[in-house]
Amino acid sequence: MDEALLRSLTPSVLGILCRRGAGFAAAEDAVQDALVEAVRAWPADGVPANPKGWLVTVAWRKFLDTTRADTARRRREDVVEEEPAPGPASAVDDTLQLYFLCAHPSLTPSSAVALTLRAVGGLTTRQIAQAYLVPESTMAQRISRAKRTVSGVRFDQPGDVATVLRVLYLVFNEGYSGDVDLAAEAIRLTRQLAAVVDLRLPTPPAAVPHPEVAGLLALMLLHHARRASRTAPDGSLVPLAEQDRSRWDTASIAEGVEILQAALALDRLGEFQAQAAIAALHADAPTAGETDWVQIVEWYDELARLTDSPVVRLNRAVAGGEADGPRAGLAALAKLDDSLPRHTAVAAYLHERDGDLATATRLYAEAAEKAPNLAERDYLTRQAARLNIHPHH
């Protein structure tokens, strides 16, 4: 049973039903029913010659059955009377419209993520619930509310690519839990977005997609390339400087760098391209000691201009501490709000680099108490313990 094929066909089948006049919520339910039917029928009968056409036919029949049964919705009767003859599925690809709809500004970020994974990604409610560690009933309610929220939005309404990218980045950062690798799923959906944006948005003859879509795809590939080296066999966190670089995925790095270079050549810089450039400089260094921190600081300055984000300034303080020495990093850190996430951990690291081990030990212990997850807490606790072994002068 080719689950990847089914999931790749989901958005275009859903788009066809919406174009035929089905409301988004009802069409989405019908497509999910058709996917269940395919999972049941295809292993026994074989994959049909035209799998997309098969799914469209079955989903449309499911939609009509539901609509006919629901007598309260008389207004859909014109749609029911005009059942199109089965034939080749529409060649129009509505995938981009689905991305826009699922990342509509009226949705909360968590609802947009859930709806994107279900309607564009073709994941089941159970898979999404497992990935986000919430009960299936909770996720079902979230998806239902999201579908209701966008039910009045015109399907062909233009959307905002930047909002879609933020949703996909949220998916990517969830990483992996349950039986779905959300990081890999985010990369797949971003590749798919790059392909459809490329067709719809004006680009030069080189057919480079929207540069920020390319920037996000490059960033994901460069981060994902380091995944195998991020945790030790016992599950503990391994920071970038200590990672075994021989375990990095060189093919993903090469692809990410190539996509990034094509995007940067368009000279329409955005925050994902700047973040990808920083990730590429880390990936390019054969050892942590050979990292080009001066150039990384310059890219953080670009990123700070683009985003005005305090988190970017915090990361810039770390890079400045590496490029210009720990005192420079501490001076930059002093200008930032100390309630920022990871501020205390950065201060501990810079004080250690500056030789103030007593302050660093205290701050590592404080940072461990504030850590957002268990892996970070364990790592920071180990740093405090490591310094505690040595007498402080």
mmCIF file of C-alpha atoms in Angstrom:
data_model
loop_
_atom_site.group_PDB
_atom_site.id
_atom_site.type_symbol
_atom_site.label_atom_id
_atom_site.label_comp_id
_atom_site.label_asym_id
_atom_site.label_seq_id
_atom_site.Cartn_x
_atom_site.Cartn_y
_atom_site.Cartn_z
ATOM 1 C CA MET A 1 0.000 0.000 0.000
ATOM 2 C CA ASP A 2 1.676 3.218 -1.177
ATOM 3 C CA GLU A 3 0.853 5.686 1.589
ATOM 4 C CA ALA A 4 3.240 8.281 0.098
ATOM 5 C CA LEU A 5 1.279 8.210 -3.196
ATOM 6 C CA LEU A 6 -2.048 8.691 -1.395
ATOM 7 C CA ARG A 7 -0.713 11.589 0.650
ATOM 8 C CA SER A 8 0.813 13.287 -2.394
ATOM 9 C CA LEU A 9 -2.563 13.132 -4.211
ATOM 10 C CA THR A 10 -4.615 14.462 -1.261
ATOM 11 C CA PRO A 11 -4.361 18.220 -1.959
ATOM 12 C CA SER A 12 -5.164 18.007 -5.673
ATOM 13 C CA VAL A 13 -8.172 15.709 -5.076
ATOM 14 C CA LEU A 14 -9.469 18.075 -2.385
ATOM 15 C CA GLY A 15 -8.957 21.040 -4.731
ATOM 16 C CA ILE A 16 -11.015 19.360 -7.471
ATOM 17 C CA LEU A 17 -13.961 18.761 -5.106
ATOM 18 C CA CYS A 18 -13.863 22.390 -3.928
ATOM 19 C CA ARG A 19 -13.798 23.593 -7.551
ATOM 20 C CA ARG A 20 -16.847 21.411 -8.313
ATOM 21 C CA GLY A 21 -18.770 23.291 -5.649
ATOM 22 C CA ALA A 22 -18.263 21.278 -2.479
ATOM 23 C CA GLY A 23 -17.697 23.321 0.683
ATOM 24 C CA PHE A 24 -14.178 22.925 2.083
ATOM 25 C CA ALA A 25 -15.218 21.132 5.309
ATOM 26 C CA ALA A 26 -17.485 18.626 3.520
ATOM 27 C CA ALA A 27 -14.949 18.076 0.726
ATOM 28 C CA GLU A 28 -12.189 17.410 3.260
ATOM 29 C CA ASP A 29 -14.330 14.809 5.064
ATOM 30 C CA ALA A 30 -15.152 13.130 1.728
ATOM 31 C CA VAL A 31 -11.472 12.975 0.712
ATOM 32 C CA GLN A 32 -10.560 11.404 4.071
ATOM 33 C CA ASP A 33 -13.302 8.789 3.502
ATOM 34 C CA ALA A 34 -11.920 8.097 0.010
ATOM 35 C CA LEU A 35 -8.412 7.626 1.433
ATOM 36 C CA VAL A 36 -9.772 5.081 3.939
ATOM 37 C CA GLU A 37 -11.532 3.297 1.059
ATOM 38 C CA ALA A 38 -8.270 3.233 -0.948
ATOM 39 C CA VAL A 39 -6.347 1.756 1.989
ATOM 40 C CA ARG A 40 -9.006 -0.988 2.166
ATOM 41 C CA ALA A 41 -9.451 -1.674 -1.567
ATOM 42 C CA TRP A 42 -6.079 -1.149 -3.250
ATOM 43 C CA PRO A 43 -4.075 -3.907 -1.515
ATOM 44 C CA ALA A 44 -6.686 -6.459 -2.701
ATOM 45 C CA ASP A 45 -7.542 -4.997 -6.139
ATOM 46 C CA GLY A 46 -4.236 -3.342 -7.024
ATOM 47 C CA VAL A 47 -3.518 0.369 -7.472
ATOM 48 C CA PRO A 48 -5.837 1.697 -10.206
ATOM 49 C CA ALA A 49 -4.356 2.898 -13.508
ATOM 50 C CA ASN A 50 -5.441 6.455 -12.657
ATOM 51 C CA PRO A 51 -5.208 6.671 -8.856
ATOM 52 C CA LYS A 52 -6.079 10.381 -8.742
ATOM 53 C CA GLY A 53 -9.175 9.858 -10.936
ATOM 54 C CA TRP A 54 -10.233 6.930 -8.709
ATOM 55 C CA LEU A 55 -9.913 9.053 -5.560
ATOM 56 C CA VAL A 56 -11.835 11.962 -7.140
ATOM 57 C CA THR A 57 -14.682 9.636 -8.220
ATOM 58 C CA VAL A 58 -14.935 7.941 -4.806
ATOM 59 C CA ALA A 59 -14.587 11.204 -2.839
ATOM 60 C CA TRP A 60 -17.247 12.939 -5.002
ATOM 61 C CA ARG A 61 -19.610 9.977 -4.496
ATOM 62 C CA LYS A 62 -19.024 10.140 -0.726
ATOM 63 C CA PHE A 63 -19.676 13.890 -0.785
ATOM 64 C CA LEU A 64 -22.932 13.428 -2.743
ATOM 65 C CA ASP A 65 -24.122 10.629 -0.418
ATOM 66 C CA THR A 66 -23.558 12.836 2.619
ATOM 67 C CA THR A 67 -25.178 15.855 0.961
ATOM 68 C CA ARG A 68 -28.264 13.915 -0.146
ATOM 69 C CA ALA A 69 -28.644 12.440 3.325
ATOM 70 C CA ASP A 70 -28.410 15.841 4.942
ATOM 71 C CA THR A 71 -31.819 17.243 4.010
ATOM 72 C CA ALA A 72 -31.238 20.357 6.107
ATOM 73 C CA ARG A 73 -28.756 21.542 3.534
ATOM 74 C CA ARG A 74 -31.169 22.102 0.651
ATOM 75 C CA ARG A 75 -28.970 24.821 -0.795
ATOM 76 C CA ARG A 76 -26.532 22.169 -2.013
ATOM 77 C CA GLU A 77 -29.141 20.519 -4.229
ATOM 78 C CA ASP A 78 -27.976 22.293 -7.402
ATOM 79 C CA VAL A 79 -24.537 20.784 -6.814
ATOM 80 C CA VAL A 80 -26.071 17.313 -6.384
ATOM 81 C CA GLU A 81 -28.069 17.568 -9.608
ATOM 82 C CA GLU A 82 -24.959 18.425 -11.610
ATOM 83 C CA GLU A 83 -22.892 15.337 -10.876
ATOM 84 C CA PRO A 84 -20.096 15.414 -13.471
ATOM 85 C CA ALA A 85 -19.587 12.327 -15.567
ATOM 86 C CA PRO A 86 -16.603 10.285 -14.387
ATOM 87 C CA GLY A 87 -13.614 11.152 -16.531
ATOM 88 C CA PRO A 88 -10.062 12.383 -16.318
ATOM 89 C CA ALA A 89 -9.374 14.440 -13.193
ATOM 90 C CA SER A 90 -8.999 18.199 -13.656
ATOM 91 C CA ALA A 91 -5.522 19.275 -14.733
ATOM 92 C CA VAL A 92 -5.715 22.467 -12.628
ATOM 93 C CA ASP A 93 -3.549 22.089 -9.546
ATOM 94 C CA ASP A 94 -5.209 23.756 -6.570
ATOM 95 C CA THR A 95 -2.512 22.755 -4.111
ATOM 96 C CA LEU A 96 -1.304 26.345 -3.627
ATOM 97 C CA GLN A 97 -4.873 27.504 -2.856
ATOM 98 C CA LEU A 98 -5.124 24.773 -0.209
ATOM 99 C CA TYR A 99 -1.898 25.932 1.428
ATOM 100 C CA PHE A 100 -3.339 29.472 1.547
ATOM 101 C CA LEU A 101 -6.664 28.296 2.944
ATOM 102 C CA CYS A 102 -5.054 26.141 5.657
ATOM 103 C CA ALA A 103 -2.808 29.036 6.732
ATOM 104 C CA HIS A 104 -5.616 31.620 6.645
ATOM 105 C CA PRO A 105 -4.972 34.607 8.966
ATOM 106 C CA SER A 106 -8.223 33.888 10.850
ATOM 107 C CA LEU A 107 -6.748 30.614 12.206
ATOM 108 C CA THR A 108 -4.554 30.276 15.281
ATOM 109 C CA PRO A 109 -1.066 28.882 14.528
ATOM 110 C CA SER A 110 -1.890 25.497 16.130
ATOM 111 C CA SER A 111 -5.116 25.195 14.086
ATOM 112 C CA ALA A 112 -3.318 26.158 10.868
ATOM 113 C CA VAL A 113 -0.680 23.492 11.532
ATOM 114 C CA ALA A 114 -3.292 20.781 12.200
ATOM 115 C CA LEU A 115 -5.369 21.693 9.140
ATOM 116 C CA THR A 116 -2.290 21.830 6.876
ATOM 117 C CA LEU A 117 -1.146 18.379 8.013
ATOM 118 C CA ARG A 118 -4.589 16.909 7.404
ATOM 119 C CA ALA A 119 -5.766 18.684 4.222
ATOM 120 C CA VAL A 120 -2.418 19.203 2.446
ATOM 121 C CA GLY A 121 -0.357 16.460 4.110
ATOM 122 C CA GLY A 122 -3.027 13.752 4.015
ATOM 123 C CA LEU A 123 -2.295 12.642 7.590
ATOM 124 C CA THR A 124 -5.105 11.154 9.681
ATOM 125 C CA THR A 125 -6.388 12.907 12.789
ATOM 126 C CA ARG A 126 -4.920 10.075 14.876
ATOM 127 C CA GLN A 127 -1.441 10.527 13.346
ATOM 128 C CA ILE A 128 -1.519 14.287 13.963
ATOM 129 C CA ALA A 129 -2.744 13.782 17.552
ATOM 130 C CA GLN A 130 0.075 11.297 18.250
ATOM 131 C CA ALA A 131 2.665 13.644 16.761
ATOM 132 C CA TYR A 132 1.507 16.500 19.004
ATOM 133 C CA LEU A 133 1.006 14.249 22.057
ATOM 134 C CA VAL A 134 -2.668 15.187 22.525
ATOM 135 C CA PRO A 135 -5.766 12.925 22.664
ATOM 136 C CA GLU A 136 -7.315 12.161 19.270
ATOM 137 C CA SER A 137 -10.629 13.745 20.380
ATOM 138 C CA THR A 138 -8.836 17.020 21.190
ATOM 139 C CA MET A 139 -7.182 17.099 17.767
ATOM 140 C CA ALA A 140 -10.476 16.208 16.039
ATOM 141 C CA GLN A 141 -12.141 19.200 17.738
ATOM 142 C CA ARG A 142 -9.255 21.481 16.754
ATOM 143 C CA ILE A 143 -9.505 20.391 13.099
ATOM 144 C CA SER A 144 -13.329 20.725 13.075
ATOM 145 C CA ARG A 145 -13.112 24.249 14.507
ATOM 146 C CA ALA A 146 -10.447 25.171 11.946
ATOM 147 C CA LYS A 147 -12.602 23.864 9.081
ATOM 148 C CA ARG A 148 -15.591 25.839 10.368
ATOM 149 C CA THR A 149 -13.465 28.979 10.644
ATOM 150 C CA VAL A 150 -12.392 28.871 6.984
ATOM 151 C CA SER A 151 -15.666 27.513 5.597
ATOM 152 C CA GLY A 152 -16.751 30.980 4.446
ATOM 153 C CA VAL A 153 -13.457 31.837 2.740
ATOM 154 C CA ARG A 154 -13.615 31.847 -1.071
ATOM 155 C CA PHE A 155 -11.487 28.987 -2.363
ATOM 156 C CA ASP A 156 -9.785 31.081 -5.051
ATOM 157 C CA GLN A 157 -8.961 33.972 -2.710
ATOM 158 C CA PRO A 158 -5.285 34.987 -2.985
ATOM 159 C CA GLY A 159 -3.231 34.059 0.074
ATOM 160 C CA ASP A 160 0.005 35.008 1.733
ATOM 161 C CA VAL A 161 3.062 32.826 1.088
ATOM 162 C CA ALA A 162 4.831 34.208 4.190
ATOM 163 C CA THR A 163 2.029 32.918 6.462
ATOM 164 C CA VAL A 164 2.214 29.464 4.844
ATOM 165 C CA LEU A 165 5.985 29.397 5.434
ATOM 166 C CA ARG A 166 5.555 30.212 9.133
ATOM 167 C CA VAL A 167 3.087 27.311 9.474
ATOM 168 C CA LEU A 168 5.473 24.884 7.750
ATOM 169 C CA TYR A 169 8.347 26.065 9.971
ATOM 170 C CA LEU A 170 6.206 25.339 13.047
ATOM 171 C CA VAL A 171 5.625 21.803 11.733
ATOM 172 C CA PHE A 172 9.354 21.323 11.090
ATOM 173 C CA ASN A 173 10.333 22.431 14.576
ATOM 174 C CA GLU A 174 8.087 19.798 16.177
ATOM 175 C CA GLY A 175 10.611 17.198 15.010
ATOM 176 C CA TYR A 176 9.558 13.620 15.606
ATOM 177 C CA SER A 177 7.069 11.869 17.848
ATOM 178 C CA GLY A 178 4.420 9.242 17.193
ATOM 179 C CA ASP A 179 4.739 7.332 13.915
ATOM 180 C CA VAL A 180 5.057 10.486 11.796
ATOM 181 C CA ASP A 181 8.352 12.250 11.249
ATOM 182 C CA LEU A 182 7.083 15.851 11.232
ATOM 183 C CA ALA A 183 10.465 17.275 10.192
ATOM 184 C CA ALA A 184 10.512 15.019 7.099
ATOM 185 C CA GLU A 185 6.827 15.827 6.455
ATOM 186 C CA ALA A 186 7.548 19.580 6.657
ATOM 187 C CA ILE A 187 10.382 19.160 4.122
ATOM 188 C CA ARG A 188 8.039 17.228 1.773
ATOM 189 C CA LEU A 189 5.314 19.891 2.047
ATOM 190 C CA THR A 190 7.834 22.712 1.509
ATOM 191 C CA ARG A 191 9.210 20.965 -1.606
ATOM 192 C CA GLN A 192 5.640 20.613 -2.872
ATOM 193 C CA LEU A 193 4.998 24.310 -2.118
ATOM 194 C CA ALA A 194 8.194 25.286 -3.983
ATOM 195 C CA ALA A 195 6.968 23.358 -7.045
ATOM 196 C CA VAL A 196 3.513 25.002 -7.109
ATOM 197 C CA VAL A 197 4.686 28.515 -6.188
ATOM 198 C CA ASP A 198 7.210 28.218 -9.004
ATOM 199 C CA LEU A 199 4.320 27.767 -11.457
ATOM 200 C CA ARG A 200 2.150 30.587 -10.077
ATOM 201 C CA LEU A 201 4.523 33.384 -9.085
ATOM 202 C CA PRO A 202 6.596 35.441 -11.527
ATOM 203 C CA THR A 203 10.177 34.171 -11.482
ATOM 204 C CA PRO A 204 13.146 34.571 -13.821
ATOM 205 C CA PRO A 205 13.761 32.062 -16.633
ATOM 206 C CA ALA A 206 15.948 30.024 -14.267
ATOM 207 C CA ALA A 207 12.637 28.961 -12.634
ATOM 208 C CA VAL A 208 13.836 29.607 -9.102
ATOM 209 C CA PRO A 209 10.827 29.566 -6.772
ATOM 210 C CA HIS A 210 9.769 32.378 -4.466
ATOM 211 C CA PRO A 211 13.118 33.050 -2.736
ATOM 212 C CA GLU A 212 11.752 32.680 0.799
ATOM 213 C CA VAL A 213 10.178 29.297 -0.059
ATOM 214 C CA ALA A 214 13.622 28.249 -1.307
ATOM 215 C CA GLY A 215 15.198 29.808 1.803
ATOM 216 C CA LEU A 216 12.957 27.792 4.124
ATOM 217 C CA LEU A 217 13.541 24.565 2.182
ATOM 218 C CA ALA A 218 17.319 25.146 2.344
ATOM 219 C CA LEU A 219 17.139 25.913 6.088
ATOM 220 C CA MET A 220 15.162 22.716 6.757
ATOM 221 C CA LEU A 221 17.564 20.562 4.729
ATOM 222 C CA LEU A 222 20.635 22.048 6.455
ATOM 223 C CA HIS A 223 19.180 21.556 9.943
ATOM 224 C CA HIS A 224 17.839 18.083 9.141
ATOM 225 C CA ALA A 225 21.295 17.059 7.869
ATOM 226 C CA ARG A 226 22.654 17.315 11.432
ATOM 227 C CA ARG A 227 19.849 15.352 13.043
ATOM 228 C CA ALA A 228 21.678 12.046 13.590
ATOM 229 C CA SER A 229 24.438 13.793 15.557
ATOM 230 C CA ARG A 230 22.202 15.925 17.818
ATOM 231 C CA THR A 231 21.631 13.298 20.491
ATOM 232 C CA ALA A 232 23.964 10.777 22.133
ATOM 233 C CA PRO A 233 23.020 7.059 22.322
ATOM 234 C CA ASP A 234 21.591 7.685 25.827
ATOM 235 C CA GLY A 235 19.267 10.387 24.424
ATOM 236 C CA SER A 236 21.207 13.316 25.875
ATOM 237 C CA LEU A 237 21.650 16.531 23.886
ATOM 238 C CA VAL A 238 24.911 17.062 21.950
ATOM 239 C CA PRO A 239 25.569 20.776 21.234
ATOM 240 C CA LEU A 240 26.715 21.820 17.754
ATOM 241 C CA ALA A 241 30.383 22.313 18.754
ATOM 242 C CA GLU A 242 30.610 18.727 20.065
ATOM 243 C CA GLN A 243 28.711 16.939 17.286
ATOM 244 C CA ASP A 244 30.373 14.199 15.236
ATOM 245 C CA ARG A 245 30.439 15.926 11.850
ATOM 246 C CA SER A 246 31.099 12.660 10.025
ATOM 247 C CA ARG A 247 27.471 11.760 10.842
ATOM 248 C CA TRP A 248 26.076 14.826 9.067
ATOM 249 C CA ASP A 249 24.148 14.069 5.857
ATOM 250 C CA THR A 250 26.392 15.567 3.167
ATOM 251 C CA ALA A 251 23.808 15.068 0.379
ATOM 252 C CA SER A 252 21.214 17.159 2.273
ATOM 253 C CA ILE A 253 23.843 19.819 2.995
ATOM 254 C CA ALA A 254 24.875 19.999 -0.680
ATOM 255 C CA GLU A 255 21.224 20.269 -1.794
ATOM 256 C CA GLY A 256 20.457 22.913 0.847
ATOM 257 C CA VAL A 257 23.480 25.027 -0.149
ATOM 258 C CA GLU A 258 22.598 24.778 -3.870
ATOM 259 C CA ILE A 259 18.960 25.845 -3.251
ATOM 260 C CA LEU A 260 20.123 28.706 -1.007
ATOM 261 C CA GLN A 261 22.646 30.020 -3.549
ATOM 262 C CA ALA A 262 19.965 30.104 -6.252
ATOM 263 C CA ALA A 263 17.629 32.024 -3.898
ATOM 264 C CA LEU A 264 20.300 34.526 -2.779
ATOM 265 C CA ALA A 265 21.146 35.229 -6.432
ATOM 266 C CA LEU A 266 17.666 36.778 -6.829
ATOM 267 C CA ASP A 267 18.721 39.527 -4.397
ATOM 268 C CA ARG A 268 15.400 39.485 -2.509
ATOM 269 C CA LEU A 269 16.696 38.618 0.926
ATOM 270 C CA GLY A 270 14.277 37.365 3.601
ATOM 271 C CA GLU A 271 14.607 35.930 7.092
ATOM 272 C CA PHE A 272 14.585 32.243 6.060
ATOM 273 C CA GLN A 273 17.382 32.840 3.534
ATOM 274 C CA ALA A 274 19.444 34.623 6.217
ATOM 275 C CA GLN A 275 18.861 31.775 8.702
ATOM 276 C CA ALA A 276 19.804 29.243 6.008
ATOM 277 C CA ALA A 277 23.024 31.182 5.272
ATOM 278 C CA ILE A 278 23.993 30.886 8.967
ATOM 279 C CA ALA A 279 23.190 27.142 8.935
ATOM 280 C CA ALA A 280 25.257 26.752 5.721
ATOM 281 C CA LEU A 281 28.294 28.420 7.348
ATOM 282 C CA HIS A 282 28.050 25.983 10.282
ATOM 283 C CA ALA A 283 27.701 23.054 7.851
ATOM 284 C CA ASP A 284 30.689 24.259 5.825
ATOM 285 C CA ALA A 285 33.141 24.199 8.773
ATOM 286 C CA PRO A 286 35.158 20.937 8.904
ATOM 287 C CA THR A 287 35.532 21.407 12.689
ATOM 288 C CA ALA A 288 33.847 23.682 15.244
ATOM 289 C CA GLY A 289 37.147 25.588 15.591
ATOM 290 C CA GLU A 290 37.123 26.454 11.878
ATOM 291 C CA THR A 291 33.647 28.072 11.954
ATOM 292 C CA ASP A 292 33.587 31.455 10.190
ATOM 293 C CA TRP A 293 32.083 33.361 13.131
ATOM 294 C CA VAL A 294 32.818 36.790 11.619
ATOM 295 C CA GLN A 295 30.587 36.017 8.639
ATOM 296 C CA ILE A 296 27.953 34.464 10.908
ATOM 297 C CA VAL A 297 27.829 37.725 12.921
ATOM 298 C CA GLU A 298 27.273 39.651 9.666
ATOM 299 C CA TRP A 299 24.357 37.364 8.759
ATOM 300 C CA TYR A 300 22.852 37.785 12.255
ATOM 301 C CA ASP A 301 23.041 41.559 11.717
ATOM 302 C CA GLU A 302 21.107 41.113 8.431
ATOM 303 C CA LEU A 303 18.599 38.884 10.226
ATOM 304 C CA ALA A 304 18.180 41.423 13.064
ATOM 305 C CA ARG A 305 17.447 44.139 10.450
ATOM 306 C CA LEU A 306 14.837 41.903 8.806
ATOM 307 C CA THR A 307 13.072 40.651 11.937
ATOM 308 C CA ASP A 308 13.947 42.951 14.861
ATOM 309 C CA SER A 309 13.662 39.803 16.994
ATOM 310 C CA PRO A 310 15.171 39.677 20.503
ATOM 311 C CA VAL A 311 15.894 35.943 20.012
ATOM 312 C CA VAL A 312 18.006 36.836 16.956
ATOM 313 C CA ARG A 313 19.899 39.417 19.056
ATOM 314 C CA LEU A 314 20.492 36.743 21.703
ATOM 315 C CA ASN A 315 21.977 34.397 19.080
ATOM 316 C CA ARG A 316 23.993 37.297 17.706
ATOM 317 C CA ALA A 317 25.481 37.827 21.202
ATOM 318 C CA VAL A 318 26.683 34.186 21.193
ATOM 319 C CA ALA A 319 28.194 34.599 17.696
ATOM 320 C CA GLY A 320 29.783 37.916 18.752
ATOM 321 C CA GLY A 321 31.283 36.153 21.768
ATOM 322 C CA GLU A 322 32.912 33.639 19.415
ATOM 323 C CA ALA A 323 34.061 36.218 16.825
ATOM 324 C CA ASP A 324 35.232 39.040 19.127
ATOM 325 C CA GLY A 325 35.725 37.304 22.475
ATOM 326 C CA PRO A 326 33.425 36.590 25.454
ATOM 327 C CA ARG A 327 33.513 40.185 26.773
ATOM 328 C CA ALA A 328 31.972 41.422 23.499
ATOM 329 C CA GLY A 329 29.279 38.758 23.816
ATOM 330 C CA LEU A 330 28.530 39.716 27.440
ATOM 331 C CA ALA A 331 28.326 43.416 26.492
ATOM 332 C CA ALA A 332 25.737 42.578 23.780
ATOM 333 C CA LEU A 333 23.868 40.319 26.206
ATOM 334 C CA ALA A 334 23.644 43.099 28.827
ATOM 335 C CA LYS A 335 21.451 45.122 26.421
ATOM 336 C CA LEU A 336 18.834 42.335 26.193
ATOM 337 C CA ASP A 337 15.908 41.467 28.481
ATOM 338 C CA ASP A 338 17.120 38.744 30.856
ATOM 339 C CA SER A 339 13.698 37.064 30.820
ATOM 340 C CA LEU A 340 14.319 35.926 27.221
ATOM 341 C CA PRO A 341 14.265 32.130 26.793
ATOM 342 C CA ARG A 342 17.847 30.732 27.052
ATOM 343 C CA HIS A 343 19.274 34.136 28.128
ATOM 344 C CA THR A 344 20.650 32.590 31.356
ATOM 345 C CA ALA A 345 22.197 29.640 29.487
ATOM 346 C CA VAL A 346 23.960 32.028 27.071
ATOM 347 C CA ALA A 347 25.230 34.126 30.010
ATOM 348 C CA ALA A 348 26.582 30.960 31.694
ATOM 349 C CA TYR A 349 28.425 29.919 28.517
ATOM 350 C CA LEU A 350 29.971 33.378 27.959
ATOM 351 C CA HIS A 351 31.061 33.695 31.614
ATOM 352 C CA GLU A 352 32.704 30.279 31.369
ATOM 353 C CA ARG A 353 34.527 31.363 28.200
ATOM 354 C CA ASP A 354 35.637 34.496 30.075
ATOM 355 C CA GLY A 355 37.090 32.376 32.900
ATOM 356 C CA ASP A 356 34.520 33.319 35.563
ATOM 357 C CA LEU A 357 33.695 29.730 36.544
ATOM 358 C CA ALA A 358 31.864 30.538 39.809
ATOM 359 C CA THR A 359 29.335 32.767 37.995
ATOM 360 C CA ALA A 360 29.083 30.280 35.119
ATOM 361 C CA THR A 361 28.314 27.380 37.515
ATOM 362 C CA ARG A 362 25.566 29.360 39.250
ATOM 363 C CA LEU A 363 24.037 30.458 35.932
ATOM 364 C CA TYR A 364 24.122 26.947 34.405
ATOM 365 C CA ALA A 365 22.178 25.667 37.440
ATOM 366 C CA GLU A 366 19.670 28.555 37.129
ATOM 367 C CA ALA A 367 19.308 27.940 33.385
ATOM 368 C CA ALA A 368 18.626 24.240 34.022
ATOM 369 C CA GLU A 369 15.651 25.164 36.223
ATOM 370 C CA LYS A 370 14.203 27.329 33.419
ATOM 371 C CA ALA A 371 14.901 24.862 30.587
ATOM 372 C CA PRO A 372 11.925 24.314 28.226
ATOM 373 C CA ASN A 373 12.464 20.550 27.965
ATOM 374 C CA LEU A 374 14.083 17.620 29.748
ATOM 375 C CA ALA A 375 16.982 17.192 27.289
ATOM 376 C CA GLU A 376 18.087 20.807 27.728
ATOM 377 C CA ARG A 377 17.645 20.649 31.491
ATOM 378 C CA ASP A 378 19.852 17.540 31.707
ATOM 379 C CA TYR A 379 22.500 19.117 29.481
ATOM 380 C CA LEU A 380 22.653 22.355 31.552
ATOM 381 C CA THR A 381 22.709 20.386 34.829
ATOM 382 C CA ARG A 382 25.711 18.432 33.487
ATOM 383 C CA GLN A 383 27.483 21.694 32.610
ATOM 384 C CA ALA A 384 27.012 23.003 36.164
ATOM 385 C CA ALA A 385 28.245 19.700 37.619
ATOM 386 C CA ARG A 386 31.277 19.678 35.299
ATOM 387 C CA LEU A 387 32.377 23.133 36.512
ATOM 388 C CA ASN A 388 31.635 22.247 40.130
ATOM 389 C CA ILE A 389 34.303 19.536 40.025
ATOM 390 C CA HIS A 390 36.993 22.158 39.432
ATOM 391 C CA PRO A 391 37.912 24.596 42.229
ATOM 392 C CA HIS A 392 36.919 28.187 41.377
ATOM 393 C CA HIS A 393 39.633 30.826 41.570
#
